[in-house]
Amino acid sequence: MDVTALSVFENRCLINGQWIGTGETASGQRIDVTNPATGELLSSVPVLSEAQIHESVLTAQAAQVLWKKYSPQQRADILKKWFNLMHEHKDELATLLTLEQGKPLKESRGEITYAASYLEWYAEEGKRAYGDIIPSADSSEVLVFKEPVGVCAAITPWNFPAGMITRKVAPALAAGCTMILKPASETPLTALALAKLATEAGVPAGVLNVVTGSSTLIGKILTESPVVKKLSFTGSTPIGAKLMEQSAPTIKKLSLELGGNAPVLVFNDCNLEQAVQQVLDCKFRNAGQTCVCANRIYIQSGIYDEFLEKLAQKVSQLKVGNGLDESTTVGPLINAKATLKVQEQIDDALAKGAELVTGTAVQQPGNWCVPTVLKNVSQDMLCAKEETFGPLAPVFVFETEDEAVQYANDTEFGLASYVFTQDLNRFIRVSRALEYGMVGVNTGILSNEAAPFGGVKASGLGREGAKYGLEDYLEIKYVCVGNIT
Ligand code: SIN
């Protein structure tokens, strides 16, 4: 498909309101963007030079002086326009997203709506960056102002090429910060399309800059720069830790949304039909390539066989294919390495005593992965310890609530977790006992713009969404008015 025919198409970088990098770039190189379903070359984006990346930082610094003076209402008007433009171009954006990322069109449309919702939410929330007046112990007045953090940087992943961008850019801009965005090299076209709509909506030059090129070089410049006051990163824990280390000398604020290893606890007293459907949606959305997707599925012994039978039946009906085909429910994985990781986990589990329920023990080489369910899985297997990021559902059995919670917490990660029960006391008890930033109760889908998304332990720092997402882009200034007579 010819992506250049899409009106939202853009394959140049945005710095200071200028689109740069047509043909040869200052570095003389470009990065190919391919369709994971077909291997077809869609386009390419610039590899910016060191000087160009530094320029994006200086540009964001100059723009911030003006942007912070815009009233919250003026910023809201621009974000709302951007929101409307995303809706007007929803089908084109979804097509572009499916082409470069692979997920089914229905999911891409859902992601565009989801991504746009952050623009609307923070357009409103930016008006409510309340400070405080605090009664003091003496004759002074304690005033608390909320101020924008300043120049911010965002490094975003390929699994949600639109959602992960607006979740960071919308609160930053609403707070009066400016941004340098580095999208994933696999999916830069959605990011550039969003930036194109942002400029159309009236985001001033330099307020949002999008840079592409060497991840190592861009990460180094953005983390080492004293001008950049905050970095928001979504990706793996090892890369997050490295960025954190690089950011230490300049004492940056950090938001890190890192790896997960989400447990699902399904108790005998659940609504079984609901639990099976929710686990299916949670596990196989985006072909299992989400940080919050069910990674370990623990079923209480009384419903183990029935749950497995119902889940296997639904999984065998999933249709793997090109996301552009409306009947596809599971698209390709992002690359062949991702399939190899799934294969490695299947091999390890089968060698240690797990059994195949549905799917295939041997995946084909390439980007296609057959949705697979394993039973009799145990804590010593790779699939219990590592994030899979693919359509493999390992199903474990447990007897007691204490045992289930212990299994669930037996990981360095702490992003999302899920509980299925109809017992009110159990839902409170288990939700409190789970060492996770998020708990889904009787649901497998928990992210939306009104909710604080984020993890604990090795899953990261900070929250995105809700009022908390705005606070991550605000500094507190205490003003003491003394000697009041
Ligand atoms: C993620 O995988 O990081 C995000 C998933 C979501 O927003 O639901």
CSV table of C-alpha atoms and ligand atoms in Angstrom, one decimal:
chain,number,residue,atom,x,y,z
A,1,MET,CA,0.0,0.0,0.0
A,2,ASP,CA,1.2,3.5,-0.8
A,3,VAL,CA,1.4,5.3,2.5
A,4,THR,CA,2.2,8.6,0.8
A,5,ALA,CA,-1.4,8.7,-0.4
A,6,LEU,CA,-2.6,9.2,3.2
A,7,SER,CA,-3.2,12.8,4.0
A,8,VAL,CA,-1.6,12.4,7.4
A,9,PHE,CA,1.6,10.9,6.0
A,10,GLU,CA,4.8,12.6,7.0
A,11,ASN,CA,8.3,11.1,7.0
A,12,ARG,CA,10.4,14.1,8.0
A,13,CYS,CA,11.3,15.2,11.6
A,14,LEU,CA,9.8,18.3,13.2
A,15,ILE,CA,12.2,20.8,14.8
A,16,ASN,CA,11.2,24.4,15.6
A,17,GLY,CA,8.1,24.0,13.4
A,18,GLN,CA,10.2,23.0,10.4
A,19,TRP,CA,10.0,19.7,8.7
A,20,ILE,CA,13.5,18.5,8.1
A,21,GLY,CA,15.2,15.6,6.5
A,22,THR,CA,13.9,15.1,3.0
A,23,GLY,CA,16.1,12.7,1.1
A,24,GLU,CA,19.6,13.0,2.4
A,25,THR,CA,19.9,14.2,6.0
A,26,ALA,CA,22.8,15.9,7.7
A,27,SER,CA,24.0,12.4,8.7
A,28,GLY,CA,23.3,11.1,5.2
A,29,GLN,CA,21.3,8.2,6.4
A,30,ARG,CA,17.7,7.1,6.8
A,31,ILE,CA,15.9,4.3,8.7
A,32,ASP,CA,13.5,2.0,6.8
A,33,VAL,CA,10.0,1.5,8.1
A,34,THR,CA,8.5,-1.9,7.1
A,35,ASN,CA,5.1,-3.6,7.4
A,36,PRO,CA,5.6,-6.5,9.9
A,37,ALA,CA,2.7,-8.4,8.1
A,38,THR,CA,4.3,-8.4,4.7
A,39,GLY,CA,7.9,-7.2,5.0
A,40,GLU,CA,7.0,-4.4,2.5
A,41,LEU,CA,9.0,-1.2,2.8
A,42,LEU,CA,6.6,1.5,3.7
A,43,SER,CA,8.9,4.5,3.9
A,44,SER,CA,12.0,5.7,5.7
A,45,VAL,CA,12.7,8.4,8.3
A,46,PRO,CA,15.8,10.5,8.9
A,47,VAL,CA,18.8,9.6,11.0
A,48,LEU,CA,19.4,13.1,12.5
A,49,SER,CA,22.9,14.3,13.2
A,50,GLU,CA,24.1,15.1,16.7
A,51,ALA,CA,23.9,18.8,15.9
A,52,GLN,CA,20.2,18.5,14.8
A,53,ILE,CA,19.3,16.7,18.0
A,54,HIS,CA,21.0,19.4,20.1
A,55,GLU,CA,19.1,22.0,18.0
A,56,SER,CA,15.8,20.3,19.0
A,57,VAL,CA,16.7,20.8,22.6
A,58,LEU,CA,17.5,24.4,22.3
A,59,THR,CA,14.4,25.0,20.2
A,60,ALA,CA,12.3,23.4,23.0
A,61,GLN,CA,14.0,25.6,25.5
A,62,ALA,CA,13.3,28.8,23.6
A,63,ALA,CA,9.7,27.8,23.0
A,64,GLN,CA,9.0,27.0,26.6
A,65,VAL,CA,9.6,30.6,27.6
A,66,LEU,CA,6.6,31.6,25.5
A,67,TRP,CA,4.4,28.5,25.9
A,68,LYS,CA,4.3,28.7,29.7
A,69,LYS,CA,2.8,32.2,29.3
A,70,TYR,CA,-0.1,30.9,27.3
A,71,SER,CA,-3.1,30.7,29.6
A,72,PRO,CA,-4.4,27.2,30.5
A,73,GLN,CA,-7.5,28.0,28.4
A,74,GLN,CA,-5.3,28.9,25.3
A,75,ARG,CA,-3.4,25.6,25.7
A,76,ALA,CA,-6.7,23.7,26.2
A,77,ASP,CA,-8.1,25.2,23.0
A,78,ILE,CA,-5.1,23.9,21.0
A,79,LEU,CA,-5.2,20.5,22.6
A,80,LYS,CA,-8.9,20.2,21.9
A,81,LYS,CA,-8.3,21.1,18.2
A,82,TRP,CA,-5.7,18.4,18.0
A,83,PHE,CA,-8.2,16.0,19.6
A,84,ASN,CA,-10.8,16.9,17.0
A,85,LEU,CA,-8.3,16.5,14.1
A,86,MET,CA,-7.4,13.0,15.4
A,87,HIS,CA,-11.0,12.1,15.3
A,88,GLU,CA,-11.5,13.6,11.8
A,89,HIS,CA,-8.5,11.5,10.5
A,90,LYS,CA,-9.2,8.4,12.6
A,91,ASP,CA,-9.4,6.0,9.8
A,92,GLU,CA,-6.3,7.2,8.1
A,93,LEU,CA,-4.3,7.2,11.3
A,94,ALA,CA,-5.6,3.6,12.1
A,95,THR,CA,-4.6,2.4,8.7
A,96,LEU,CA,-1.1,3.9,9.1
A,97,LEU,CA,-0.8,2.4,12.6
A,98,THR,CA,-1.8,-1.1,11.4
A,99,LEU,CA,0.6,-0.8,8.4
A,100,GLU,CA,3.7,-0.1,10.5
A,101,GLN,CA,2.8,-2.0,13.7
A,102,GLY,CA,0.6,-4.9,12.5
A,103,LYS,CA,-2.3,-4.9,15.0
A,104,PRO,CA,-5.8,-5.5,13.6
A,105,LEU,CA,-7.6,-2.4,12.3
A,106,LYS,CA,-10.3,-2.6,14.9
A,107,GLU,CA,-7.6,-2.4,17.6
A,108,SER,CA,-5.9,0.5,15.8
A,109,ARG,CA,-9.1,2.5,15.6
A,110,GLY,CA,-9.5,1.8,19.3
A,111,GLU,CA,-6.0,3.0,19.9
A,112,ILE,CA,-6.6,6.3,18.0
A,113,THR,CA,-9.7,7.0,20.1
A,114,TYR,CA,-7.8,6.0,23.3
A,115,ALA,CA,-4.8,8.2,22.3
A,116,ALA,CA,-7.0,11.2,21.5
A,117,SER,CA,-8.8,10.9,24.8
A,118,TYR,CA,-5.6,12.0,26.6
A,119,LEU,CA,-5.7,15.3,24.6
A,120,GLU,CA,-9.2,16.0,25.7
A,121,TRP,CA,-8.6,15.0,29.2
A,122,TYR,CA,-5.5,17.1,29.7
A,123,ALA,CA,-7.0,20.0,27.9
A,124,GLU,CA,-9.4,20.1,30.8
A,125,GLU,CA,-7.1,19.0,33.5
A,126,GLY,CA,-4.5,21.7,32.7
A,127,LYS,CA,-7.1,24.2,33.9
A,128,ARG,CA,-7.0,22.6,37.3
A,129,ALA,CA,-3.3,22.8,38.2
A,130,TYR,CA,-4.4,24.1,41.6
A,131,GLY,CA,-1.9,25.4,44.1
A,132,ASP,CA,-2.5,25.7,47.9
A,133,ILE,CA,-2.7,28.3,50.6
A,134,ILE,CA,-1.7,26.6,53.9
A,135,PRO,CA,-2.4,27.9,57.3
A,136,SER,CA,1.0,28.5,59.0
A,137,ALA,CA,2.2,28.3,62.6
A,138,ASP,CA,3.4,31.9,62.7
A,139,SER,CA,2.5,35.3,61.1
A,140,SER,CA,3.6,34.1,57.6
A,141,GLU,CA,1.4,32.9,54.7
A,142,VAL,CA,2.4,29.7,53.0
A,143,LEU,CA,1.6,29.7,49.3
A,144,VAL,CA,2.1,26.8,47.0
A,145,PHE,CA,2.4,27.5,43.2
A,146,LYS,CA,2.4,24.8,40.6
A,147,GLU,CA,4.7,25.5,37.7
A,148,PRO,CA,5.7,23.6,34.5
A,149,VAL,CA,8.8,21.4,34.9
A,150,GLY,CA,10.2,23.0,31.7
A,151,VAL,CA,11.7,21.2,28.7
A,152,CYS,CA,10.8,17.5,28.7
A,153,ALA,CA,11.8,14.5,26.6
A,154,ALA,CA,9.8,11.4,25.8
A,155,ILE,CA,11.0,8.1,24.4
A,156,THR,CA,8.1,5.9,23.3
A,157,PRO,CA,7.7,2.2,22.3
A,158,TRP,CA,6.3,0.5,19.2
A,159,ASN,CA,3.5,-1.4,20.8
A,160,PHE,CA,1.2,1.6,21.1
A,161,PRO,CA,2.5,4.0,18.5
A,162,ALA,CA,-0.2,6.6,19.2
A,163,GLY,CA,-1.4,6.0,22.8
A,164,MET,CA,2.1,6.2,24.4
A,165,ILE,CA,2.7,9.5,22.7
A,166,THR,CA,-0.4,11.5,23.7
A,167,ARG,CA,-0.2,10.0,27.2
A,168,LYS,CA,3.1,11.8,27.7
A,169,VAL,CA,2.7,14.8,25.3
A,170,ALA,CA,-0.8,15.9,26.4
A,171,PRO,CA,-0.1,16.4,30.1
A,172,ALA,CA,3.3,18.0,29.3
A,173,LEU,CA,1.8,20.6,27.0
A,174,ALA,CA,-1.2,21.2,29.2
A,175,ALA,CA,1.2,21.9,32.1
A,176,GLY,CA,3.2,24.5,30.0
A,177,CYS,CA,6.1,22.2,29.3
A,178,THR,CA,7.7,21.7,25.8
A,179,MET,CA,8.7,18.4,24.4
A,180,ILE,CA,11.3,16.5,22.4
A,181,LEU,CA,9.8,13.2,21.3
A,182,LYS,CA,11.8,10.2,20.1
A,183,PRO,CA,9.3,7.6,18.8
A,184,ALA,CA,10.3,3.9,18.3
A,185,SER,CA,12.2,3.3,15.1
A,186,GLU,CA,9.8,0.6,14.1
A,187,THR,CA,6.7,2.9,14.2
A,188,PRO,CA,7.7,6.5,13.6
A,189,LEU,CA,5.1,7.3,11.0
A,190,THR,CA,2.2,7.4,13.4
A,191,ALA,CA,4.2,9.8,15.6
A,192,LEU,CA,5.0,12.0,12.7
A,193,ALA,CA,1.3,11.9,11.6
A,194,LEU,CA,0.2,13.0,15.0
A,195,ALA,CA,2.8,15.8,15.0
A,196,LYS,CA,1.5,16.9,11.6
A,197,LEU,CA,-2.0,17.2,13.1
A,198,ALA,CA,-0.5,19.0,16.2
A,199,THR,CA,1.0,21.7,14.0
A,200,GLU,CA,-2.4,22.0,12.1
A,201,ALA,CA,-4.1,22.4,15.5
A,202,GLY,CA,-1.9,25.4,16.3
A,203,VAL,CA,0.8,23.9,18.6
A,204,PRO,CA,3.5,26.6,18.2
A,205,ALA,CA,6.9,26.1,16.7
A,206,GLY,CA,9.3,24.4,19.1
A,207,VAL,CA,6.7,23.3,21.6
A,208,LEU,CA,6.6,19.8,20.2
A,209,ASN,CA,9.7,18.4,18.3
A,210,VAL,CA,9.9,14.9,16.9
A,211,VAL,CA,13.4,13.4,16.3
A,212,THR,CA,14.3,10.1,14.7
A,213,GLY,CA,17.6,8.3,14.3
A,214,SER,CA,20.1,6.5,16.5
A,215,SER,CA,18.3,5.5,19.8
A,216,THR,CA,21.6,5.4,21.6
A,217,LEU,CA,22.7,8.9,20.5
A,218,ILE,CA,19.3,10.5,21.0
A,219,GLY,CA,18.9,8.9,24.4
A,220,LYS,CA,22.4,10.1,25.4
A,221,ILE,CA,21.9,13.7,24.3
A,222,LEU,CA,18.4,14.0,25.9
A,223,THR,CA,19.5,12.4,29.2
A,224,GLU,CA,22.8,14.3,29.5
A,225,SER,CA,21.4,17.7,28.6
A,226,PRO,CA,21.0,20.0,31.6
A,227,VAL,CA,18.3,21.8,29.6
A,228,VAL,CA,16.0,18.8,29.6
A,229,LYS,CA,14.4,18.8,33.1
A,230,LYS,CA,12.4,15.6,32.7
A,231,LEU,CA,12.4,12.3,30.8
A,232,SER,CA,9.4,10.1,30.3
A,233,PHE,CA,10.2,6.6,28.9
A,234,THR,CA,8.1,3.5,28.2
A,235,GLY,CA,10.1,0.4,27.4
A,236,SER,CA,12.2,-2.4,29.0
A,237,THR,CA,13.5,-2.3,32.5
A,238,PRO,CA,17.2,-2.6,31.5
A,239,ILE,CA,16.9,0.4,29.1
A,240,GLY,CA,15.0,2.3,31.7
A,241,ALA,CA,17.7,1.7,34.3
A,242,LYS,CA,20.3,2.9,31.8
A,243,LEU,CA,18.4,6.1,31.0
A,244,MET,CA,18.0,6.6,34.8
A,245,GLU,CA,21.8,6.3,35.3
A,246,GLN,CA,22.5,8.7,32.4
A,247,SER,CA,20.0,11.2,33.9
A,248,ALA,CA,21.5,11.1,37.3
A,249,PRO,CA,24.2,13.8,36.9
A,250,THR,CA,21.6,16.3,35.8
A,251,ILE,CA,19.1,15.2,38.5
A,252,LYS,CA,16.2,14.9,36.1
A,253,LYS,CA,12.7,14.1,37.0
A,254,LEU,CA,11.8,10.7,35.6
A,255,SER,CA,8.7,8.8,34.6
A,256,LEU,CA,9.5,5.3,33.7
A,257,GLU,CA,6.9,2.7,32.5
A,258,LEU,CA,8.9,-0.5,32.3
A,259,GLY,CA,8.5,-4.2,32.0
A,260,GLY,CA,5.6,-6.2,33.5
A,261,ASN,CA,4.9,-9.8,34.4
A,262,ALA,CA,1.1,-9.6,35.0
A,263,PRO,CA,-0.5,-12.3,37.1
A,264,VAL,CA,-4.2,-13.2,36.7
A,265,LEU,CA,-5.8,-14.8,39.8
A,266,VAL,CA,-9.1,-16.6,39.0
A,267,PHE,CA,-10.9,-17.9,42.0
A,268,ASN,CA,-13.5,-20.7,42.2
A,269,ASP,CA,-16.1,-18.0,43.1
A,270,CYS,CA,-15.7,-16.0,39.9
A,271,ASN,CA,-18.2,-15.5,37.1
A,272,LEU,CA,-16.5,-18.1,34.9
A,273,GLU,CA,-17.8,-16.9,31.5
A,274,GLN,CA,-16.8,-13.4,32.3
A,275,ALA,CA,-13.3,-14.4,33.5
A,276,VAL,CA,-12.6,-16.5,30.4
A,277,GLN,CA,-13.6,-13.7,28.0
A,278,GLN,CA,-11.6,-11.0,30.0
A,279,VAL,CA,-8.5,-13.2,30.2
A,280,LEU,CA,-8.7,-13.8,26.5
A,281,ASP,CA,-9.0,-10.0,25.8
A,282,CYS,CA,-6.2,-9.2,28.2
A,283,LYS,CA,-3.8,-11.9,26.9
A,284,PHE,CA,-4.3,-11.6,23.1
A,285,ARG,CA,-4.9,-7.9,22.6
A,286,ASN,CA,-2.1,-6.6,20.4
A,287,ALA,CA,-1.0,-10.2,19.9
A,288,GLY,CA,0.1,-10.2,23.6
A,289,GLN,CA,2.5,-7.3,23.0
A,290,THR,CA,1.4,-5.1,25.9
A,291,CYS,CA,3.2,-4.4,29.2
A,292,VAL,CA,-0.1,-5.1,31.1
A,293,CYS,CA,-1.2,-8.3,29.3
A,294,ALA,CA,-1.8,-11.5,31.3
A,295,ASN,CA,1.6,-13.1,31.5
A,296,ARG,CA,0.8,-15.8,34.1
A,297,ILE,CA,-2.8,-17.2,34.5
A,298,TYR,CA,-3.4,-18.8,37.9
A,299,ILE,CA,-6.7,-20.8,38.2
A,300,GLN,CA,-8.1,-22.2,41.5
A,301,SER,CA,-8.3,-26.0,41.3
A,302,GLY,CA,-12.1,-26.2,41.5
A,303,ILE,CA,-12.5,-24.6,38.1
A,304,TYR,CA,-9.1,-25.4,36.5
A,305,ASP,CA,-10.4,-27.9,33.9
A,306,GLU,CA,-13.5,-26.0,33.0
A,307,PHE,CA,-11.6,-22.7,32.6
A,308,LEU,CA,-9.0,-24.4,30.4
A,309,GLU,CA,-11.6,-26.0,28.2
A,310,LYS,CA,-13.4,-22.7,27.7
A,311,LEU,CA,-10.3,-20.7,27.1
A,312,ALA,CA,-8.8,-23.2,24.6
A,313,GLN,CA,-12.1,-23.2,22.7
A,314,LYS,CA,-12.0,-19.4,22.3
A,315,VAL,CA,-8.3,-19.3,21.6
A,316,SER,CA,-8.6,-21.8,18.8
A,317,GLN,CA,-11.1,-19.4,17.1
A,318,LEU,CA,-8.8,-16.5,17.0
A,319,LYS,CA,-7.8,-15.6,13.5
A,320,VAL,CA,-4.2,-14.7,12.8
A,321,GLY,CA,-3.5,-12.6,9.8
A,322,ASN,CA,-2.8,-9.2,8.2
A,323,GLY,CA,-4.3,-6.5,10.4
A,324,LEU,CA,-5.7,-4.8,7.3
A,325,ASP,CA,-8.1,-7.8,6.9
A,326,GLU,CA,-11.2,-6.9,9.0
A,327,SER,CA,-11.6,-10.5,10.1
A,328,THR,CA,-8.1,-10.7,11.7
A,329,THR,CA,-8.1,-10.8,15.5
A,330,VAL,CA,-4.4,-11.4,16.0
A,331,GLY,CA,-1.8,-9.6,13.8
A,332,PRO,CA,1.9,-10.4,13.3
A,333,LEU,CA,4.5,-9.9,16.0
A,334,ILE,CA,6.7,-6.9,15.5
A,335,ASN,CA,9.6,-9.0,14.3
A,336,ALA,CA,11.0,-12.6,14.1
A,337,LYS,CA,13.0,-12.2,17.3
A,338,ALA,CA,9.7,-11.8,19.2
A,339,THR,CA,8.5,-15.1,17.8
A,340,LEU,CA,11.8,-16.8,18.8
A,341,LYS,CA,11.3,-15.6,22.4
A,342,VAL,CA,7.8,-17.2,22.5
A,343,GLN,CA,9.3,-20.4,21.1
A,344,GLU,CA,12.0,-20.4,23.7
A,345,GLN,CA,9.4,-20.2,26.5
A,346,ILE,CA,7.3,-22.9,24.9
A,347,ASP,CA,10.3,-25.2,24.6
A,348,ASP,CA,11.4,-24.6,28.2
A,349,ALA,CA,7.9,-25.2,29.6
A,350,LEU,CA,7.3,-28.4,27.6
A,351,ALA,CA,10.8,-29.7,28.6
A,352,LYS,CA,9.9,-29.1,32.3
A,353,GLY,CA,6.5,-30.9,32.2
A,354,ALA,CA,3.9,-28.4,30.8
A,355,GLU,CA,1.4,-29.7,28.2
A,356,LEU,CA,0.0,-28.1,25.1
A,357,VAL,CA,-3.7,-27.4,25.2
A,358,THR,CA,-4.2,-25.5,22.0
A,359,GLY,CA,-1.9,-23.8,19.5
A,360,THR,CA,1.4,-25.2,18.5
A,361,ALA,CA,4.5,-26.5,20.1
A,362,VAL,CA,6.7,-25.4,17.2
A,363,GLN,CA,6.1,-21.9,15.7
A,364,GLN,CA,7.2,-21.1,12.2
A,365,PRO,CA,10.2,-18.8,11.8
A,366,GLY,CA,9.1,-15.2,11.0
A,367,ASN,CA,6.7,-12.7,12.5
A,368,TRP,CA,3.7,-15.0,12.8
A,369,CYS,CA,2.9,-16.7,16.1
A,370,VAL,CA,0.0,-19.1,16.7
A,371,PRO,CA,-2.0,-18.3,19.9
A,372,THR,CA,-1.0,-21.1,22.2
A,373,VAL,CA,-2.3,-22.3,25.6
A,374,LEU,CA,-0.1,-24.4,28.0
A,375,LYS,CA,-1.3,-26.2,31.1
A,376,ASN,CA,0.4,-27.7,34.2
A,377,VAL,CA,2.8,-24.7,34.1
A,378,SER,CA,5.0,-24.0,37.2
A,379,GLN,CA,7.0,-21.2,38.8
A,380,ASP,CA,10.4,-22.5,37.7
A,381,MET,CA,9.6,-22.1,34.0
A,382,LEU,CA,10.8,-19.2,31.9
A,383,CYS,CA,7.2,-18.1,31.1
A,384,ALA,CA,6.6,-17.6,34.8
A,385,LYS,CA,9.7,-15.5,35.2
A,386,GLU,CA,10.0,-13.4,32.1
A,387,GLU,CA,7.6,-11.1,30.2
A,388,THR,CA,6.5,-13.1,27.1
A,389,PHE,CA,5.3,-10.2,24.8
A,390,GLY,CA,3.6,-12.7,22.6
A,391,PRO,CA,0.4,-14.8,22.3
A,392,LEU,CA,1.3,-17.5,24.7
A,393,ALA,CA,-1.1,-18.2,27.7
A,394,PRO,CA,0.5,-20.3,30.4
A,395,VAL,CA,-2.1,-21.6,32.8
A,396,PHE,CA,-1.1,-22.5,36.4
A,397,VAL,CA,-3.2,-24.2,39.2
A,398,PHE,CA,-3.4,-23.0,42.8
A,399,GLU,CA,-5.3,-24.2,45.9
A,400,THR,CA,-5.5,-21.3,48.4
A,401,GLU,CA,-5.7,-17.5,48.3
A,402,ASP,CA,-2.4,-17.2,50.2
A,403,GLU,CA,-0.7,-19.4,47.7
A,404,ALA,CA,-2.1,-17.4,44.8
A,405,VAL,CA,-0.9,-14.1,46.2
A,406,GLN,CA,2.5,-15.5,46.9
A,407,TYR,CA,2.9,-16.7,43.3
A,408,ALA,CA,1.6,-13.4,42.0
A,409,ASN,CA,4.1,-11.4,44.0
A,410,ASP,CA,7.0,-13.7,43.2
A,411,THR,CA,8.6,-11.4,40.6
A,412,GLU,CA,10.7,-8.3,40.4
A,413,PHE,CA,8.0,-6.6,38.4
A,414,GLY,CA,4.9,-4.7,39.7
A,415,LEU,CA,2.9,-3.2,36.9
A,416,ALA,CA,-0.6,-4.7,36.3
A,417,SER,CA,-2.3,-7.6,38.1
A,418,TYR,CA,-5.9,-9.1,37.8
A,419,VAL,CA,-8.3,-10.8,40.1
A,420,PHE,CA,-11.5,-12.6,39.3
A,421,THR,CA,-13.9,-13.2,42.2
A,422,GLN,CA,-17.4,-12.4,43.2
A,423,ASP,CA,-16.5,-12.2,46.9
A,424,LEU,CA,-16.3,-8.6,48.1
A,425,ASN,CA,-14.0,-9.3,51.0
A,426,ARG,CA,-11.6,-11.3,48.9
A,427,PHE,CA,-11.5,-8.6,46.2
A,428,ILE,CA,-10.4,-6.0,48.9
A,429,ARG,CA,-8.0,-8.4,50.7
A,430,VAL,CA,-6.3,-9.6,47.5
A,431,SER,CA,-6.2,-6.1,45.9
A,432,ARG,CA,-4.3,-4.9,49.0
A,433,ALA,CA,-2.0,-7.8,49.1
A,434,LEU,CA,-0.8,-7.6,45.5
A,435,GLU,CA,2.4,-5.7,45.1
A,436,TYR,CA,1.4,-3.9,41.9
A,437,GLY,CA,0.7,-0.4,40.7
A,438,MET,CA,-2.6,-1.6,39.1
A,439,VAL,CA,-5.2,-4.2,39.9
A,440,GLY,CA,-8.0,-5.1,37.5
A,441,VAL,CA,-10.9,-6.7,39.4
A,442,ASN,CA,-13.2,-8.8,37.1
A,443,THR,CA,-11.8,-7.0,34.1
A,444,GLY,CA,-8.8,-7.6,31.8
A,445,ILE,CA,-8.7,-4.1,30.4
A,446,LEU,CA,-7.7,-1.3,32.8
A,447,SER,CA,-6.1,1.6,31.0
A,448,ASN,CA,-7.9,4.8,30.2
A,449,GLU,CA,-7.2,8.5,30.4
A,450,ALA,CA,-9.0,8.9,33.8
A,451,ALA,CA,-6.9,6.3,35.5
A,452,PRO,CA,-3.3,6.5,37.0
A,453,PHE,CA,-1.3,4.0,34.9
A,454,GLY,CA,2.0,2.9,36.3
A,455,GLY,CA,4.0,0.4,38.3
A,456,VAL,CA,6.1,-0.3,41.4
A,457,LYS,CA,9.3,-2.3,41.9
A,458,ALA,CA,11.2,-2.9,38.6
A,459,SER,CA,8.1,-1.7,36.6
A,460,GLY,CA,8.9,1.9,37.1
A,461,LEU,CA,8.2,5.3,38.5
A,462,GLY,CA,5.5,7.9,38.1
A,463,ARG,CA,1.9,7.7,36.8
A,464,GLU,CA,0.4,8.5,33.4
A,465,GLY,CA,-3.3,9.5,33.1
A,466,ALA,CA,-5.6,11.1,35.6
A,467,LYS,CA,-4.7,14.2,37.7
A,468,TYR,CA,-1.5,12.3,38.7
A,469,GLY,CA,-0.2,12.4,35.1
A,470,LEU,CA,-0.4,16.2,35.1
A,471,GLU,CA,1.4,16.4,38.5
A,472,ASP,CA,4.4,14.6,36.9
A,473,TYR,CA,4.9,17.6,34.7
A,474,LEU,CA,4.5,20.2,37.4
A,475,GLU,CA,7.0,21.5,40.0
A,476,ILE,CA,5.9,22.8,43.4
A,477,LYS,CA,7.1,26.3,44.3
A,478,TYR,CA,6.7,27.4,48.0
A,479,VAL,CA,6.3,31.1,48.5
A,480,CYS,CA,6.6,32.3,52.0
A,481,VAL,CA,5.0,35.7,52.7
A,482,GLY,CA,6.4,36.7,56.1
A,483,ASN,CA,5.8,39.3,58.8
A,484,ILE,CA,2.2,39.9,57.9
A,485,THR,CA,0.8,42.6,60.2
B,1,SIN,C1,1.5,-0.7,27.6
B,1,SIN,O1,1.7,-1.8,27.1
B,1,SIN,O2,2.5,-0.1,28.1
B,1,SIN,C2,0.2,0.0,27.6
B,1,SIN,C3,-0.9,-0.8,27.6
B,1,SIN,C4,-2.2,0.0,27.7
B,1,SIN,O3,-2.2,1.2,27.6
B,1,SIN,O4,-3.2,-0.7,27.9
